[in-house]
Coordinates of C-alpha atoms in Angstrom, one line a residue:
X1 CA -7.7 20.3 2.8
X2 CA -5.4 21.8 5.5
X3 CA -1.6 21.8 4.9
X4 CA -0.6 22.6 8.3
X5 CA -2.0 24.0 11.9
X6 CA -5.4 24.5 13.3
X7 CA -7.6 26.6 11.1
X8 CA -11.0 29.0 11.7
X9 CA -12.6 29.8 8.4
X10 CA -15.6 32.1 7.9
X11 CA -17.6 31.5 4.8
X12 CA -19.5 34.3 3.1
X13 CA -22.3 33.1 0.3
X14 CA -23.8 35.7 -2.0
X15 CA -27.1 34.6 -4.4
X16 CA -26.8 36.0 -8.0
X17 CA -28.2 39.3 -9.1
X18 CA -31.1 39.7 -10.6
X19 CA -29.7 41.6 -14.0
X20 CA -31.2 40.5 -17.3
X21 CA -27.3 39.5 -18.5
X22 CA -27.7 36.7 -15.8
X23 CA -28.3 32.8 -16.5
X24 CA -28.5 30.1 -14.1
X25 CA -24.9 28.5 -14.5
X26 CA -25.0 25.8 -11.8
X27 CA -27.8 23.6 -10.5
X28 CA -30.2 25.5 -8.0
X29 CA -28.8 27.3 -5.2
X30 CA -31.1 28.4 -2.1
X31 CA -32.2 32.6 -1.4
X32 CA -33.1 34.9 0.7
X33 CA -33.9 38.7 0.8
X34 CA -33.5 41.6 2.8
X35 CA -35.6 44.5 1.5
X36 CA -36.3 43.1 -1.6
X37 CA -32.5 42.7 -1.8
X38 CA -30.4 39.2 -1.6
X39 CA -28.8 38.9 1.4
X40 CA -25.4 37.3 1.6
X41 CA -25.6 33.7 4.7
X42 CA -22.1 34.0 6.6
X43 CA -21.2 30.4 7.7
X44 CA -18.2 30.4 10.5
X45 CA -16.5 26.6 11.4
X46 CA -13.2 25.1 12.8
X47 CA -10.9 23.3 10.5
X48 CA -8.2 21.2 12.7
X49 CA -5.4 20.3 11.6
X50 CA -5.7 17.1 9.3
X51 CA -9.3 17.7 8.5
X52 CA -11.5 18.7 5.8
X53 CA -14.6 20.1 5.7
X54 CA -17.2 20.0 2.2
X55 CA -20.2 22.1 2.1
X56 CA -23.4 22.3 -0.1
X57 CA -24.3 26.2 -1.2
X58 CA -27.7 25.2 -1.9
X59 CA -28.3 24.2 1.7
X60 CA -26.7 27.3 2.5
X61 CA -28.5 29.8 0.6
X62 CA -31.4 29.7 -2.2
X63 CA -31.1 31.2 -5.5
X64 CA -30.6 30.3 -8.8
X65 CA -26.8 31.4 -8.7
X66 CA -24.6 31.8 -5.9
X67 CA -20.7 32.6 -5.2
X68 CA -18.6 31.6 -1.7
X69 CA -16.1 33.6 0.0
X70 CA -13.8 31.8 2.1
X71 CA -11.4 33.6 4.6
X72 CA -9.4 32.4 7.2
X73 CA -7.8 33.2 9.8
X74 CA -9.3 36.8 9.4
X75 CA -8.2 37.9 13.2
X76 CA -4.5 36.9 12.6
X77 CA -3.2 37.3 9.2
X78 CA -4.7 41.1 8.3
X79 CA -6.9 41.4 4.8
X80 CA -7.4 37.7 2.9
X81 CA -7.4 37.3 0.0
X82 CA -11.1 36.2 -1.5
X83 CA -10.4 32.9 -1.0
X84 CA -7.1 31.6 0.3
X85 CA -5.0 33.3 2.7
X86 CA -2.0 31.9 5.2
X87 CA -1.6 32.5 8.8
X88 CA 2.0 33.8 9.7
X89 CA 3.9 31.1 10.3
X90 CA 2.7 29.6 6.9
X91 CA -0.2 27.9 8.2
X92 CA -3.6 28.0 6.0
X93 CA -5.9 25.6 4.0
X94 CA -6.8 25.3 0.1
X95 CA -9.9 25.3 -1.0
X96 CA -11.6 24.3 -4.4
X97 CA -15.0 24.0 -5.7
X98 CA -17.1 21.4 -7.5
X99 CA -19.8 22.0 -10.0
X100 CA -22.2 19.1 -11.1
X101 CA -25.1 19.4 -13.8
X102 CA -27.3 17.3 -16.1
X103 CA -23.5 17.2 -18.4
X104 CA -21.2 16.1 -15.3
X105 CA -19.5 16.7 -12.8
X106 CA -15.8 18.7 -12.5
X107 CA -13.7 20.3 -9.4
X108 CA -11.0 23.0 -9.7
X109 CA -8.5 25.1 -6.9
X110 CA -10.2 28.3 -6.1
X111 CA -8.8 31.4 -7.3
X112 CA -7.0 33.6 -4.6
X113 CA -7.2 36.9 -6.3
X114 CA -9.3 38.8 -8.3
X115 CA -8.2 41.1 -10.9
X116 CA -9.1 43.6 -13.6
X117 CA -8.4 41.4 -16.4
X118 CA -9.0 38.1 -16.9
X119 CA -8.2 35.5 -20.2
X120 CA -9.4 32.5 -21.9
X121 CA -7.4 30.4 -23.8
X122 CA -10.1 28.4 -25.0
X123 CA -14.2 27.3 -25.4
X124 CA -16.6 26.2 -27.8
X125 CA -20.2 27.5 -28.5
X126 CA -21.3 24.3 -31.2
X127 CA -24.7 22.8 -30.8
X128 CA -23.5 20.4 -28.6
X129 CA -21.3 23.0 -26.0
X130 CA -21.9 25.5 -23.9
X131 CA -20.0 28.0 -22.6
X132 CA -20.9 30.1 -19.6
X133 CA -18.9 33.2 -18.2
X134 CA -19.5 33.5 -14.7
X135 CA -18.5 36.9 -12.8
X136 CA -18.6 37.4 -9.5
X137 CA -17.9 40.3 -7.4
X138 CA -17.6 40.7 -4.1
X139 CA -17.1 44.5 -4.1
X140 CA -19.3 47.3 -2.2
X141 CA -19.6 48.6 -6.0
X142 CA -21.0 48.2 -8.9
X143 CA -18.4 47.6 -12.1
X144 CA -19.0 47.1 -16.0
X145 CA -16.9 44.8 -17.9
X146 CA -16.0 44.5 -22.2
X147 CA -15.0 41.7 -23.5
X148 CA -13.3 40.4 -27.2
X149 CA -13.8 37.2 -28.3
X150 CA -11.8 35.4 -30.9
X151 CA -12.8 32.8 -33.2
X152 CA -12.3 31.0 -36.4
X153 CA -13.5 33.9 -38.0
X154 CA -12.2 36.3 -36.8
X155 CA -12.3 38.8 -33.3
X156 CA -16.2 39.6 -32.2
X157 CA -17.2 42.3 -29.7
X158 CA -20.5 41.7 -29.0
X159 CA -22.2 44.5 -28.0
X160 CA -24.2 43.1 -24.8
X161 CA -20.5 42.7 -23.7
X162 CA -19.6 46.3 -23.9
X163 CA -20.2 48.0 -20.8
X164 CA -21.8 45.2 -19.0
X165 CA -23.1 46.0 -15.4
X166 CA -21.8 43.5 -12.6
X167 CA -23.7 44.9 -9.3
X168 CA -21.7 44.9 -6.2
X169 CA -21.8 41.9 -3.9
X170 CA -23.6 39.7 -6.9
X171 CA -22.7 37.1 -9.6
X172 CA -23.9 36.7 -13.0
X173 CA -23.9 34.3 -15.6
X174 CA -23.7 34.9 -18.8
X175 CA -24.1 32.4 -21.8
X176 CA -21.4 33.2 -24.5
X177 CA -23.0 31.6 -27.4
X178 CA -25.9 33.6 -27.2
X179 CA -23.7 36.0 -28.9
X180 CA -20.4 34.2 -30.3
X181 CA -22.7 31.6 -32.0
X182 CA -22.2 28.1 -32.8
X183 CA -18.1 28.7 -33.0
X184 CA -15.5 25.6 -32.3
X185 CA -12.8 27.4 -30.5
X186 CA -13.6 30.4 -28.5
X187 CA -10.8 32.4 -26.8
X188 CA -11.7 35.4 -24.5
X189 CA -10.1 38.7 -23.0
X190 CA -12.2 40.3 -20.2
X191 CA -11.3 44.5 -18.5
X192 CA -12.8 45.6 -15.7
X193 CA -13.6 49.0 -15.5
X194 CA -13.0 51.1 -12.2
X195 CA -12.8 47.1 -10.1
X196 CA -11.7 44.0 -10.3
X197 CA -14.0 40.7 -10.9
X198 CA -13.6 36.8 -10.3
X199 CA -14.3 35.2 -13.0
X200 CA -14.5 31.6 -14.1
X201 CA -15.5 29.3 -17.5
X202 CA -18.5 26.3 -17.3
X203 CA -18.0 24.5 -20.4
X204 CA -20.0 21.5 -21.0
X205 CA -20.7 19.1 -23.8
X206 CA -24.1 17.0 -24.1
X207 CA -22.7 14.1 -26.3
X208 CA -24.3 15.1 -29.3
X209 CA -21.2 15.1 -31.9
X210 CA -19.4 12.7 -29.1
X211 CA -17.7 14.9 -26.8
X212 CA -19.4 15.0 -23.4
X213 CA -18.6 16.2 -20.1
X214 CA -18.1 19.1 -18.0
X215 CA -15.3 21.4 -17.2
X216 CA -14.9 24.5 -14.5
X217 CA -11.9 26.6 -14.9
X218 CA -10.8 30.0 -13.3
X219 CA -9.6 32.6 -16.0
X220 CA -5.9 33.7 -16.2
X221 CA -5.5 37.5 -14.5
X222 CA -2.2 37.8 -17.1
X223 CA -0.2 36.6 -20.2
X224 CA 3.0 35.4 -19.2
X225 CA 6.5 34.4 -21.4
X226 CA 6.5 31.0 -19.5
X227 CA 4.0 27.9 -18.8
X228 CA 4.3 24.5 -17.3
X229 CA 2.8 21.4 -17.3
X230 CA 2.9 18.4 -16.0
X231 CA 2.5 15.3 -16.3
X232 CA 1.2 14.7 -19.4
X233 CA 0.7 12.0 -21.9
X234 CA -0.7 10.9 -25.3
X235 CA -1.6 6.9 -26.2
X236 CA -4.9 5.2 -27.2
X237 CA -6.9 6.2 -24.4
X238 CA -5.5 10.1 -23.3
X239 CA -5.7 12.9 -25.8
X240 CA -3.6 16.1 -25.3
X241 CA -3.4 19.3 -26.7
X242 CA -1.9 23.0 -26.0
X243 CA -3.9 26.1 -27.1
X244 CA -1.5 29.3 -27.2
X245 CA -3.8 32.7 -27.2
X246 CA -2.1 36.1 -28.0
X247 CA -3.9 38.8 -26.3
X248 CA -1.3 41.4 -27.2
X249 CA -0.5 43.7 -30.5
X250 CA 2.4 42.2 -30.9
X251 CA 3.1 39.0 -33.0
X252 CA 4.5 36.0 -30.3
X253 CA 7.2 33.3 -31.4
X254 CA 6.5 30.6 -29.3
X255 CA 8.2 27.4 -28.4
X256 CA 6.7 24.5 -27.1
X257 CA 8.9 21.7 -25.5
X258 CA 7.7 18.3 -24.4
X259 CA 10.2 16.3 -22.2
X260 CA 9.5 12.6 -22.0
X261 CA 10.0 10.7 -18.7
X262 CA 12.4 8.2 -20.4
X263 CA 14.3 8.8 -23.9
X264 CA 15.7 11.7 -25.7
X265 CA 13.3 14.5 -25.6
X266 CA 12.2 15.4 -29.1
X267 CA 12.8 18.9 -31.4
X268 CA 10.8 21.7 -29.8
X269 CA 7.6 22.9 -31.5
X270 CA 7.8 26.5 -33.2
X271 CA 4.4 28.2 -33.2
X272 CA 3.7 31.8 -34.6
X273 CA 0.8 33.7 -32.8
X274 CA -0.6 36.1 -34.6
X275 CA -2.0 39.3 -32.1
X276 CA -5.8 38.8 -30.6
X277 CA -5.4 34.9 -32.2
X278 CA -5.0 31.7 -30.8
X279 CA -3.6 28.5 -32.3
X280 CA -3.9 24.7 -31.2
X281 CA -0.9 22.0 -31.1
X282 CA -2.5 18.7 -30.8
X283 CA 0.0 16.5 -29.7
X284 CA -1.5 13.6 -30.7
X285 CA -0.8 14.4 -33.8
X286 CA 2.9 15.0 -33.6
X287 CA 4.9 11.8 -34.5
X288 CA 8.0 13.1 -32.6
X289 CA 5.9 12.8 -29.5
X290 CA 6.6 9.5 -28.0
X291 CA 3.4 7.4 -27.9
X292 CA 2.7 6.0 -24.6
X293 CA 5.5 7.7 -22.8
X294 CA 4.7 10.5 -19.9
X295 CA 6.0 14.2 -20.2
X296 CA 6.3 17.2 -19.0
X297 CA 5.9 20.5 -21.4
X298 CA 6.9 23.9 -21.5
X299 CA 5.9 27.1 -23.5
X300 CA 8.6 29.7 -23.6
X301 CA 7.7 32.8 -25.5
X302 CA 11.1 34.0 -27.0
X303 CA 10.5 37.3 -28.1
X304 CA 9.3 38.7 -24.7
X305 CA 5.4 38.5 -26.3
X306 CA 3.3 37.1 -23.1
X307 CA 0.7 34.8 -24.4
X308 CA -1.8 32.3 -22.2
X309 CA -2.2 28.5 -22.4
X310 CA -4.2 26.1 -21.7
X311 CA -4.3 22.5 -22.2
X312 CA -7.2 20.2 -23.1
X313 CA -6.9 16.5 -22.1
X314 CA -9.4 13.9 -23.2
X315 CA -10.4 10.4 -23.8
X316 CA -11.9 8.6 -26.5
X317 CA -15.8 8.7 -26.7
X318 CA -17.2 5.4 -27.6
X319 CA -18.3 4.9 -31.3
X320 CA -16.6 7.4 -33.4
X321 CA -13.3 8.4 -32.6
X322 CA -14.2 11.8 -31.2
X323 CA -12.4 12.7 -28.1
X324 CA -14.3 12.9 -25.3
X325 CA -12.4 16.8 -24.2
X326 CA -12.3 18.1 -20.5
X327 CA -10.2 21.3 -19.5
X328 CA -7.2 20.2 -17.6
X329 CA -8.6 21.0 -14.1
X330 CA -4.6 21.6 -12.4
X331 CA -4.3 25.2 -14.8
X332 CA -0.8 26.0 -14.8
X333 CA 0.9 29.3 -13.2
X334 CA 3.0 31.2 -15.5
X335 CA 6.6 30.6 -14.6

């Protein structure tokens, strides 16, 4: 959707590699080759002022996997950004994606960088989740990536996830519990060697312990002292909780601070984050939290330790009260 001023957008689609590493994370996409190669469909429309414009890739392209670059205004505003950039003058457009499958269907903003680092502040591998890593990069060369996963049990580094090859101009998909098995809480740290990736979480649930749905969320390129978020809230029917991951050596005092709409705001939450861990403040569980009452929360890191967070929102499933858990699609910017 616009925010101001006539737009031209171009639209660059590339089908997924064919490496081994690679699993179909979204429903079927179209593709063609080019000398046994994929070759990328470039899609160029108008965008007035005022106006949206929605677009299928699998009408666009066929493959089992596919990835979208969107620039605009390409003639006028010098090198993009993958996929948001602004005129001078501060015109432009944002521009999110949606992802549906047999578990559901969920939207989030596109990312407007890539990076050479990306974090997860949360995931699951059970039998009823899956998680899927998907890395795309749009680069005339090829790059490898290691990863470190922590758990429950401890930090993993699988060993298909050190050194793994992303070819230029492809995506991948890779299915995290095929190594990090059958774990509740999954938190991630990708590098990039020599490049710089996109790189986004599909995290679904079938329903088979309750929780069911599907979630699509861009990593975070960098731990930061501060997050926001807002609004939130906690009652019968909405679940709410803030997962803290410490990517760093260094141990992070945290503070988390939930500011109701109405009343006094209630003693900030002290959380210790041990380095390469995570930990999990369900607010629904804190009787200081005002039942019923919207807020607003922030996570201040007081000793200068960045950490990332994420927050998990939810309903409850019928039957059994398991929450039915979606990532918060609006991720927060560090502040």
């Amino acid at each position: 959707s616009p925010e101001a001023a006539a737009a031209s957008a171009t639209t660059t689609t590339t089908p997924a590699t064919s490496s081994r590493a690679a699993t179909a994370a979204a429903p079927g996409v179209a593709g063609e080759r080019a000398g046994g190669e994929w070759a990328p469909v470039v899609h160029t429309f108008d965008l007035a002022a005022g106006e949206q414009a929605r677009f299928r890739l699998a009408e666009m392209v066929e493959a089992p996997l596919a990835a979208a670059v969107v620039e605009l205004d390409t003639d006028r505003a010098g090198t993009p950004p993958l996929t948001h950039s602004q005129r001078p003058g501060g015109g432009g457009a944002t521009v999110s994606h949606e992802v549906a499958g047999p578990e559901g269907t969920d939207s989030s903003p596109c990312t407007s960088r890539s990076s050479s680092t990306w974090h997860f502040a949360w995931g699951a591998t059970t039998r009823d989740a899956s998680e899927r890593l998907v890395l795309f990069n749009p680069f005339p060369n090829d790059v490898t990536v290691d990863a470190v996963f922590s758990t429950d049990r401890g930090v993993r580094e699988p060993l298909r996830w050190q050194g793994l090859t992303v070819p230029a101009r492809s995506v991948v998909a890779v299915d995290v519990g095929d190594d990090v098995t059958r774990r509740g809480h999954v938190a991630a740290t990708l590098h990039v060697r020599g490049g710089r990736l996109v790189v986004d979480r599909l995290q679904g649930f079938d329903g088979q312990l309750g929780s069911a749905g599907l979630s699509v969320a861009a990593g975070v390129t960098e731990a930061a002292t501060t997050w926001t978020f807002a609004p939130g809230l906690v009652d019968d029917a909405h679940g709410e909780r803030i997962v803290l991951y410490n990517p760093g050596e260094a141990v992070a005092d945290v503070e988390v601070a939930v500011v109701p709409d109405a009343g006094p705001p209630p003693e900030p939450f002290g959380v210790v984050v041990r380095p390469g861990r995570y930990e999990v403040l369900d607010l629904g569980q804190q009787p200081r939290v005002s039942w019923g009452v919207p807020h607003t929360i922030t996570v201040t890191s007081h000793d200068g330790v960045p950490v990332v967070a994420e927050r998990i929102t939810g309903s409850p499933a019928p039957g059994p009260a398991t929450p039915t858990l979606r990532l918060d699609a609006d991720s927060p910017a560090p502040g």
